[in-house]
Amino acid sequence: MSAVDTAALILRLTLGAVVLAHGINHAWGDGKLAGTAGWFASIGLRPEKLHAVLATATEIAAGLLLIVGLLTPFAAAAVVSTMTVALITAHLRHGFFIFRPGQGWEYTAVLAAMALATATLGPGRWSVDHLVDIDTDGMTALAITAVLGVGSAALLLAAYWRPAPRENP
């Protein structure tokens, strides 16, 4: 196995495990789906129950697909999309650092960048994509991931994000 294959495996497994755990936490963490829906309502995503279910399913599916290395550009696009929505709706206004009150956007940006890098690098030899001969050129995979990820996030935000108006200080 080459260094590139090893790097692809490390990226895929790390990103997939983190995103999978995040989705599982949405469904079965302390607040469960109801808590996730309440949080989505608080940041202006309507209908909140639908978005809680869809975001949870997307993160679980994307995490699993990344772990096994199947349809890698599409799984990476799902990560870019969910992280872009989270960055804009919940984290951007709190600054860069995640440890700031309200949690900044550094975490979501790093996961989105990891997803773009994973798609560009490809899934590597230790993947289902390689096993079944799904081969997407690096720049094509990057384009698929970026366009689908950012495009679907933009469509979702335009259609469903209705944040409360901010009060002037």
XYZ file of N, CA, C and O in Angstrom:
676
model
N 0.853 -1.177 0.000
C 0.000 0.000 0.000
C 0.896 1.236 0.000
O 1.817 1.335 0.797
N 0.591 2.194 -0.846
C 1.406 3.401 -0.969
C 1.083 4.393 0.148
O 0.091 4.258 0.870
N 1.923 5.412 0.248
C 1.681 6.482 1.224
C 0.367 7.203 0.925
O -0.362 7.593 1.846
N 0.045 7.371 -0.354
C -1.212 8.031 -0.730
C -2.403 7.177 -0.301
O -3.392 7.696 0.239
N -2.327 5.872 -0.510
C -3.396 4.981 -0.071
C -3.557 5.011 1.447
O -4.672 4.999 1.973
N -2.439 5.065 2.136
C -2.478 5.133 3.595
C -3.105 6.439 4.058
O -3.954 6.450 4.953
N -2.705 7.550 3.441
C -3.292 8.854 3.796
C -4.790 8.873 3.502
O -5.582 9.386 4.309
N -5.193 8.313 2.375
C -6.616 8.263 2.022
C -7.394 7.466 3.057
O -8.494 7.858 3.474
N -6.843 6.345 3.483
C -7.501 5.510 4.485
C -7.633 6.246 5.815
O -8.701 6.241 6.434
N -6.557 6.896 6.238
C -6.594 7.649 7.508
C -7.633 8.761 7.432
O -8.441 8.936 8.356
N -7.633 9.528 6.344
C -8.614 10.603 6.184
C -10.041 10.068 6.196
O -10.907 10.588 6.895
N -10.290 9.032 5.395
C -11.642 8.463 5.292
C -12.140 7.925 6.621
O -13.270 8.190 7.030
N -11.295 7.149 7.292
C -11.712 6.548 8.557
C -11.951 7.600 9.638
O -12.928 7.517 10.386
N -11.071 8.580 9.707
C -11.218 9.628 10.721
C -12.469 10.458 10.461
O -13.310 10.636 11.349
N -12.593 10.967 9.251
C -13.749 11.794 8.912
C -15.040 10.984 9.036
O -16.025 11.465 9.612
N -15.041 9.774 8.508
C -16.237 8.941 8.584
C -16.654 8.655 10.010
O -17.839 8.739 10.353
N -15.701 8.317 10.868
C -16.019 8.018 12.266
C -16.558 9.238 13.000
O -17.527 9.143 13.770
N -15.963 10.403 12.761
C -16.415 11.627 13.425
C -17.831 11.991 12.978
O -18.702 12.297 13.800
N -18.082 11.930 11.677
C -19.404 12.290 11.152
C -20.451 11.261 11.595
O -21.574 11.625 11.964
N -20.096 9.991 11.574
C -21.007 8.944 12.040
C -21.360 9.164 13.516
O -22.538 9.120 13.895
N -20.360 9.413 14.349
C -20.614 9.661 15.771
C -21.498 10.884 15.970
O -22.393 10.901 16.829
N -21.280 11.913 15.177
C -22.091 13.122 15.262
C -23.548 12.819 14.930
O -24.467 13.277 15.625
N -23.786 12.042 13.867
C -25.145 11.665 13.504
C -25.805 10.789 14.554
O -26.978 10.980 14.892
N -25.055 9.842 15.087
C -25.589 8.974 16.142
C -25.957 9.800 17.367
O -26.995 9.582 18.000
N -25.135 10.779 17.701
C -25.431 11.647 18.838
C -26.713 12.443 18.613
O -27.483 12.667 19.544
N -26.948 12.887 17.372
C -28.211 13.590 17.066
C -29.407 12.695 17.384
O -30.423 13.171 17.884
N -29.299 11.410 17.072
C -30.425 10.496 17.233
C -30.553 9.946 18.650
O -31.665 9.839 19.173
N -29.424 9.574 19.258
C -29.494 8.852 20.520
C -28.728 9.514 21.658
O -28.599 8.922 22.731
N -28.244 10.743 21.452
C -27.558 11.464 22.526
C -28.552 11.928 23.575
O -29.733 11.552 23.561
N -28.102 12.781 24.471
C -28.936 13.219 25.590
C -30.314 13.729 25.158
O -31.315 13.357 25.734
N -30.352 14.577 24.157
C -31.629 15.161 23.748
C -32.384 14.350 22.715
O -33.531 14.651 22.392
N -31.730 13.343 22.159
C -32.292 12.507 21.096
C -32.782 13.392 19.937
O -32.392 14.542 19.824
N -33.596 12.845 19.063
C -34.065 13.613 17.902
C -34.884 14.826 18.310
O -34.823 15.866 17.651
N -35.641 14.710 19.383
C -36.445 15.847 19.842
C -35.545 17.020 20.243
O -35.841 18.182 19.938
N -34.442 16.720 20.916
C -33.496 17.771 21.290
C -32.827 18.386 20.078
O -32.631 19.603 20.004
N -32.482 17.539 19.106
C -31.896 18.033 17.861
C -32.875 18.936 17.142
O -32.517 20.007 16.657
N -34.143 18.514 17.091
C -35.178 19.329 16.448
C -35.340 20.668 17.169
O -35.467 21.716 16.528
N -35.302 20.651 18.479
C -35.398 21.900 19.242
C -34.235 22.834 18.960
O -34.407 24.048 18.831
N -33.049 22.252 18.831
C -31.878 23.077 18.517
C -32.010 23.661 17.120
O -31.713 24.835 16.892
N -32.465 22.841 16.151
C -32.667 23.352 14.797
C -33.681 24.487 14.784
O -33.505 25.474 14.079
N -34.745 24.363 15.568
C -35.732 25.443 15.663
C -35.083 26.709 16.207
O -35.349 27.812 15.719
N -34.194 26.546 17.187
C -33.565 27.713 17.810
C -32.636 28.467 16.862
O -32.390 29.655 17.058
N -32.132 27.791 15.834
C -31.259 28.467 14.871
C -32.006 28.845 13.591
O -31.403 29.330 12.648
N -33.313 28.589 13.567
C -34.129 29.062 12.463
C -34.368 28.086 11.330
O -34.845 28.489 10.270
N -34.068 26.802 11.506
C -34.351 25.823 10.458
C -35.742 25.245 10.665
O -36.047 24.679 11.709
N -36.599 25.424 9.673
C -37.975 24.935 9.732
C -38.258 24.063 8.517
O -37.773 24.377 7.442
N -39.039 23.017 8.600
C -39.586 22.418 9.816
C -38.501 21.642 10.567
O -37.776 20.830 9.983
N -38.404 21.927 11.820
C -37.278 21.432 12.619
C -37.224 19.914 12.751
O -36.143 19.330 12.744
N -38.361 19.247 12.861
C -38.346 17.779 12.988
C -37.830 17.135 11.702
O -37.047 16.191 11.747
N -38.258 17.646 10.574
C -37.786 17.123 9.290
C -36.276 17.294 9.167
O -35.569 16.368 8.782
N -35.779 18.462 9.517
C -34.339 18.710 9.403
C -33.535 17.872 10.391
O -32.425 17.445 10.077
N -34.094 17.621 11.568
C -33.404 16.763 12.534
C -33.249 15.350 11.969
O -32.168 14.758 12.032
N -34.305 14.821 11.382
C -34.256 13.477 10.812
C -33.319 13.436 9.615
O -32.471 12.541 9.496
N -33.439 14.408 8.717
C -32.611 14.407 7.504
C -31.130 14.623 7.810
O -30.269 13.952 7.235
N -30.814 15.536 8.703
C -29.411 15.781 9.050
C -28.817 14.553 9.731
O -27.676 14.154 9.443
N -29.587 13.935 10.618
C -29.122 12.737 11.311
C -28.863 11.610 10.317
O -27.795 10.980 10.336
N -29.829 11.351 9.444
C -29.679 10.281 8.447
C -28.516 10.568 7.505
O -27.750 9.656 7.155
N -28.372 11.825 7.107
C -27.281 12.206 6.208
C -25.930 11.959 6.859
O -25.019 11.396 6.242
N -25.770 12.362 8.108
C -24.486 12.188 8.789
C -24.177 10.708 9.033
O -23.030 10.279 8.864
N -25.174 9.932 9.402
C -24.939 8.498 9.610
C -24.572 7.826 8.288
O -23.591 7.072 8.212
N -25.330 8.101 7.246
C -25.051 7.480 5.940
C -23.695 7.927 5.397
O -22.903 7.091 4.937
N -23.408 9.218 5.455
C -22.121 9.717 4.945
C -20.968 9.122 5.733
O -19.939 8.733 5.155
N -21.101 9.042 7.040
C -20.049 8.454 7.864
C -19.774 7.006 7.493
O -18.619 6.599 7.326
N -20.840 6.223 7.337
C -20.675 4.817 6.962
C -20.060 4.677 5.571
O -19.170 3.844 5.360
N -20.539 5.473 4.613
C -19.995 5.414 3.257
C -18.511 5.781 3.237
O -17.721 5.152 2.530
N -18.132 6.786 4.004
C -16.719 7.165 4.057
C -15.874 6.061 4.700
O -14.772 5.764 4.227
N -16.369 5.466 5.757
C -15.609 4.421 6.435
C -15.300 3.266 5.487
O -14.172 2.769 5.451
N -16.291 2.859 4.695
C -16.054 1.738 3.773
C -15.490 2.199 2.440
O -15.029 1.381 1.645
N -15.523 3.505 2.173
C -14.988 4.029 0.921
C -15.875 3.730 -0.268
O -15.404 3.292 -1.312
N -17.160 3.997 -0.127
C -18.119 3.769 -1.200
C -18.758 5.091 -1.610
O -19.226 5.834 -0.762
N -18.760 5.362 -2.905
C -19.327 6.607 -3.452
C -18.710 7.815 -2.742
O -19.401 8.746 -2.336
N -17.422 7.782 -2.631
C -16.672 8.734 -1.814
C -16.960 10.204 -2.129
O -17.193 10.982 -1.198
N -17.003 10.643 -3.393
C -17.293 12.057 -3.632
C -18.687 12.481 -3.145
O -18.872 13.595 -2.660
N -19.652 11.569 -3.228
C -21.015 11.881 -2.797
C -21.116 11.898 -1.270
O -21.794 12.763 -0.701
N -20.439 10.968 -0.614
C -20.395 10.974 0.844
C -19.694 12.235 1.347
O -20.148 12.874 2.303
N -18.613 12.606 0.693
C -17.890 13.828 1.068
C -18.758 15.064 0.832
O -18.731 16.005 1.625
N -19.546 15.059 -0.241
C -20.453 16.180 -0.516
C -21.484 16.326 0.598
O -21.837 17.454 0.983
N -21.960 15.211 1.134
C -22.914 15.264 2.240
C -22.289 15.920 3.465
O -22.935 16.704 4.166
N -21.012 15.628 3.707
C -20.317 16.252 4.830
C -20.146 17.747 4.578
O -20.410 18.572 5.462
N -19.718 18.115 3.381
C -19.572 19.539 3.047
C -20.896 20.256 3.241
O -20.949 21.350 3.813
N -21.974 19.652 2.793
C -23.283 20.281 2.899
C -23.701 20.483 4.353
O -24.081 21.594 4.746
N -23.643 19.420 5.165
C -24.083 19.564 6.561
C -23.180 20.517 7.338
O -23.671 21.303 8.152
N -21.895 20.489 7.062
C -20.988 21.387 7.773
C -21.155 22.836 7.317
O -21.028 23.762 8.116
N -21.460 23.046 6.042
C -21.707 24.405 5.559
C -22.967 24.980 6.201
O -22.976 26.136 6.645
N -24.014 24.179 6.275
C -25.249 24.632 6.928
C -24.978 24.938 8.398
O -25.385 25.989 8.912
N -24.268 24.049 9.085
C -23.957 24.284 10.500
C -23.101 25.535 10.680
O -23.348 26.343 11.584
N -22.110 25.699 9.823
C -21.229 26.866 9.905
C -22.037 28.157 9.786
O -21.893 29.067 10.597
N -22.910 28.218 8.804
C -23.650 29.453 8.543
C -24.741 29.686 9.577
O -24.893 30.798 10.090
N -25.504 28.660 9.912
C -26.662 28.858 10.792
C -26.297 28.987 12.262
O -26.963 29.715 12.995
N -25.276 28.273 12.696
C -25.028 28.184 14.133
C -23.689 28.717 14.611
O -23.576 29.133 15.759
N -22.663 28.713 13.776
C -21.319 28.974 14.287
C -20.660 30.265 13.797
O -19.811 30.820 14.492
N -21.001 30.720 12.628
C -20.309 31.860 12.014
C -20.331 33.106 12.892
O -19.315 33.776 13.058
N -21.457 33.388 13.484
C -21.602 34.621 14.277
C -20.789 34.604 15.579
O -20.666 35.617 16.249
N -20.234 33.450 15.942
C -19.496 33.330 17.196
C -17.985 33.441 17.012
O -17.235 33.225 17.967
N -17.538 33.744 15.812
C -16.109 33.861 15.566
C -15.498 32.531 15.174
O -16.196 31.536 14.962
N -14.200 32.500 15.083
C -13.485 31.332 14.571
C -13.368 30.191 15.579
O -13.647 29.040 15.266
N -12.935 30.475 16.790
C -12.560 29.417 17.726
C -13.765 28.717 18.336
O -14.713 29.341 18.787
N -13.693 27.385 18.372
C -14.797 26.584 18.888
C -14.976 26.752 20.387
O -16.067 26.561 20.920
N -13.931 27.106 21.100
C -14.027 27.227 22.552
C -14.652 28.548 22.992
O -14.866 28.763 24.169
N -14.966 29.416 22.048
C -15.635 30.675 22.392
C -17.079 30.395 22.786
O -17.670 29.419 22.335
N -17.696 31.260 23.571
C -19.117 31.070 23.897
C -19.938 30.985 22.605
O -19.762 31.782 21.688
N -20.793 29.997 22.535
C -21.602 29.791 21.336
C -20.931 28.905 20.309
O -21.550 28.469 19.365
N -19.665 28.640 20.454
C -18.866 27.779 19.587
C -18.660 28.354 18.190
O -19.586 28.474 17.409
N -17.420 28.687 17.898
C -17.050 29.237 16.598
C -17.047 28.189 15.503
O -17.390 27.028 15.717
N -16.600 28.605 14.346
C -16.757 27.781 13.145
C -15.533 26.952 12.754
O -15.545 26.268 11.730
N -14.498 26.917 13.546
C -13.289 26.188 13.148
C -13.540 24.695 12.924
O -13.038 24.109 11.965
N -14.330 24.060 13.778
C -14.594 22.621 13.668
C -15.327 22.291 12.369
O -14.934 21.376 11.648
N -16.378 23.037 12.075
C -17.144 22.760 10.859
C -16.303 23.005 9.615
O -16.399 22.254 8.643
N -15.468 24.024 9.641
C -14.606 24.315 8.489
C -13.576 23.207 8.283
O -13.310 22.806 7.142
N -13.013 22.697 9.364
C -12.015 21.622 9.249
C -12.665 20.356 8.692
O -12.095 19.695 7.813
N -13.849 20.000 9.162
C -14.517 18.808 8.628
C -14.862 18.975 7.150
O -14.692 18.040 6.362
N -15.330 20.148 6.756
C -15.637 20.389 5.339
C -14.368 20.311 4.493
O -14.373 19.713 3.412
N -13.277 20.888 4.986
C -12.013 20.826 4.250
C -11.493 19.392 4.163
O -10.978 18.975 3.113
N -11.646 18.627 5.229
C -11.246 17.209 5.199
C -12.067 16.446 4.158
O -11.540 15.574 3.469
N -13.343 16.774 4.056
C -14.196 16.109 3.066
C -13.753 16.456 1.646
O -13.685 15.574 0.779
N -13.432 17.708 1.405
C -12.943 18.108 0.081
C -11.611 17.417 -0.237
O -11.403 16.938 -1.358
N -10.721 17.353 0.740
C -9.430 16.686 0.534
C -9.617 15.189 0.300
O -8.958 14.601 -0.569
N -10.517 14.572 1.040
C -10.788 13.140 0.879
C -11.300 12.846 -0.520
O -10.851 11.899 -1.171
N -12.237 13.648 -0.988
C -12.773 13.446 -2.341
C -11.683 13.634 -3.390
O -11.570 12.844 -4.331
N -10.868 14.655 -3.236
C -9.821 14.954 -4.212
C -8.761 13.855 -4.240
O -8.326 13.424 -5.306
N -8.345 13.417 -3.074
C -7.344 12.364 -2.967
C -7.880 11.032 -3.471
O -7.161 10.238 -4.064
N -9.165 10.814 -3.267
C -9.791 9.546 -3.633
C -9.801 8.599 -2.455
O -9.121 8.828 -1.451
N -10.562 7.519 -2.557
C -10.737 6.612 -1.421
C -9.546 5.703 -1.153
O -9.423 5.156 -0.067
N -8.658 5.556 -2.119
C -7.498 4.677 -1.956
C -7.829 3.224 -2.260
O -8.972 2.859 -2.533
N -6.796 2.413 -2.212
C -6.935 0.994 -2.576
C -7.773 0.212 -1.573
O -8.398 -0.771 -1.929
N -7.763 0.628 -0.320
C -8.522 -0.082 0.704
C -9.918 0.519 0.809
O -10.276 1.126 1.811
N -10.705 0.359 -0.246
C -12.052 0.929 -0.290
C -12.949 0.072 -1.175
O -12.467 -0.636 -2.065
N -14.228 0.184 -0.948
C -15.192 -0.496 -1.814
C -15.154 0.125 -3.207
O -15.253 -0.590 -4.211
N -14.986 1.428 -3.297
C -14.877 2.077 -4.616
C -13.787 1.406 -5.455
O -13.995 1.115 -6.637
N -12.633 1.166 -4.852
C -11.532 0.509 -5.570
C -11.902 -0.931 -5.921
O -11.655 -1.391 -7.037
N -12.516 -1.623 -4.980
C -12.876 -3.024 -5.174
C -13.840 -3.219 -6.346
O -13.699 -4.151 -7.126
N -14.823 -2.311 -6.478
C -15.820 -2.447 -7.554
C -15.484 -1.567 -8.762
O -16.305 -1.381 -9.646
N -14.290 -1.008 -8.759
C -13.766 -0.231 -9.883
C -14.553 1.055 -10.170
O -14.814 1.390 -11.319
N -14.920 1.755 -9.104
C -15.476 3.104 -9.257
C -14.294 4.048 -9.146
O -13.698 4.200 -8.085
N -13.925 4.653 -10.258
C -12.742 5.499 -10.296
C -13.145 6.895 -10.739
O -13.570 7.095 -11.875
N -13.020 7.845 -9.841
C -13.319 9.240 -10.163
C -12.029 10.033 -10.071
O -11.374 10.028 -9.029
N -11.677 10.691 -11.163
C -10.489 11.540 -11.210
C -10.532 12.555 -10.073
O -11.598 13.056 -9.717
N -9.398 12.893 -9.510
C -9.322 13.800 -8.368
C -10.025 15.122 -8.559
O -10.780 15.561 -7.700
N -9.804 15.779 -9.684
C -10.433 17.084 -9.898
C -11.929 16.935 -10.176
O -12.723 17.796 -9.794
N -12.317 15.853 -10.821
C -13.745 15.593 -11.033
C -14.425 15.335 -9.698
O -15.518 15.854 -9.432
N -13.799 14.534 -8.855
C -14.351 14.255 -7.526
C -14.443 15.532 -6.695
O -15.444 15.751 -5.999
N -13.435 16.379 -6.779
C -13.476 17.660 -6.076
C -14.644 18.499 -6.571
O -15.382 19.082 -5.767
N -14.831 18.560 -7.878
C -15.937 19.345 -8.438
C -17.287 18.791 -7.993
O -18.180 19.551 -7.597
N -17.442 17.462 -8.045
C -18.695 16.837 -7.599
C -18.964 17.201 -6.142
O -20.062 17.623 -5.774
N -17.962 17.040 -5.315
C -18.110 17.287 -3.880
C -18.417 18.751 -3.592
O -19.333 19.065 -2.826
N -17.680 19.648 -4.203
C -17.877 21.076 -3.944
C -19.228 21.559 -4.460
O -19.970 22.246 -3.742
N -19.559 21.201 -5.689
C -20.814 21.679 -6.276
C -22.016 21.096 -5.537
O -22.950 21.824 -5.171
N -22.023 19.788 -5.319
C -23.144 19.173 -4.599
C -23.202 19.639 -3.148
O -24.290 19.921 -2.626
N -22.059 19.698 -2.500
C -22.037 20.084 -1.094
C -22.471 21.511 -0.854
O -23.400 21.776 -0.085
N -21.822 22.443 -1.529
C -22.155 23.862 -1.330
C -23.509 24.181 -1.961
O -24.312 24.924 -1.384
N -23.784 23.594 -3.124
C -25.059 23.848 -3.798
C -26.251 23.383 -2.987
O -27.243 24.114 -2.845
N -26.186 22.174 -2.445
C -27.318 21.684 -1.654
C -27.462 22.468 -0.354
O -28.577 22.738 0.096
N -26.354 22.881 0.240
C -26.437 23.721 1.440
C -27.095 25.054 1.111
O -27.964 25.526 1.855
N -26.719 25.656 -0.002
C -27.315 26.941 -0.399
C -28.809 26.801 -0.665
O -29.608 27.664 -0.233
N -29.203 25.730 -1.329
C -30.628 25.507 -1.588
C -31.405 25.297 -0.287
O -32.491 25.861 -0.107
N -30.854 24.497 0.611
C -31.515 24.265 1.884
C -31.674 25.568 2.662
O -32.759 25.866 3.179
N -30.610 26.338 2.735
C -30.672 27.601 3.473
C -31.680 28.567 2.848
O -32.453 29.220 3.557
N -31.691 28.655 1.533
C -32.635 29.556 0.861
C -34.077 29.132 1.094
O -34.962 29.982 1.278
N -34.317 27.844 1.126
C -35.686 27.355 1.251
C -36.179 27.260 2.698
O -37.368 27.476 2.953
N -35.295 26.961 3.652
C -35.764 26.596 4.984
C -35.175 27.374 6.155
O -35.619 27.189 7.287
N -34.189 28.201 5.937
C -33.582 28.907 7.073
C -34.265 30.241 7.275
O -34.237 31.109 6.399
N -34.861 30.389 8.417
C -35.543 31.629 8.778
C -35.112 32.056 10.179
O -35.831 31.856 11.157
N -33.905 32.634 10.280
C -33.412 33.026 11.605
C -34.223 34.189 12.173
O -34.780 35.004 11.420
N -34.271 34.233 13.489
C -34.950 35.350 14.160
C -34.180 36.634 13.870
O -32.938 36.606 13.793
N -34.878 37.730 13.700
C -34.165 39.011 13.483
C -33.301 39.353 14.695
O -33.689 39.121 15.818
N -32.120 39.874 14.391
C -31.205 40.264 15.478
C -31.617 41.609 16.022
O -32.017 42.510 15.299
N -31.463 41.726 17.338
C -31.756 43.000 17.993
C -30.549 43.923 17.846
O -29.405 43.489 17.922
N -30.803 45.197 17.627
C -29.709 46.180 17.566
C -29.284 46.548 18.962
O -30.122 46.809 19.823
N -27.972 46.582 19.204
C -27.502 46.911 20.581
C -27.722 48.351 20.928
O -27.917 49.226 20.203
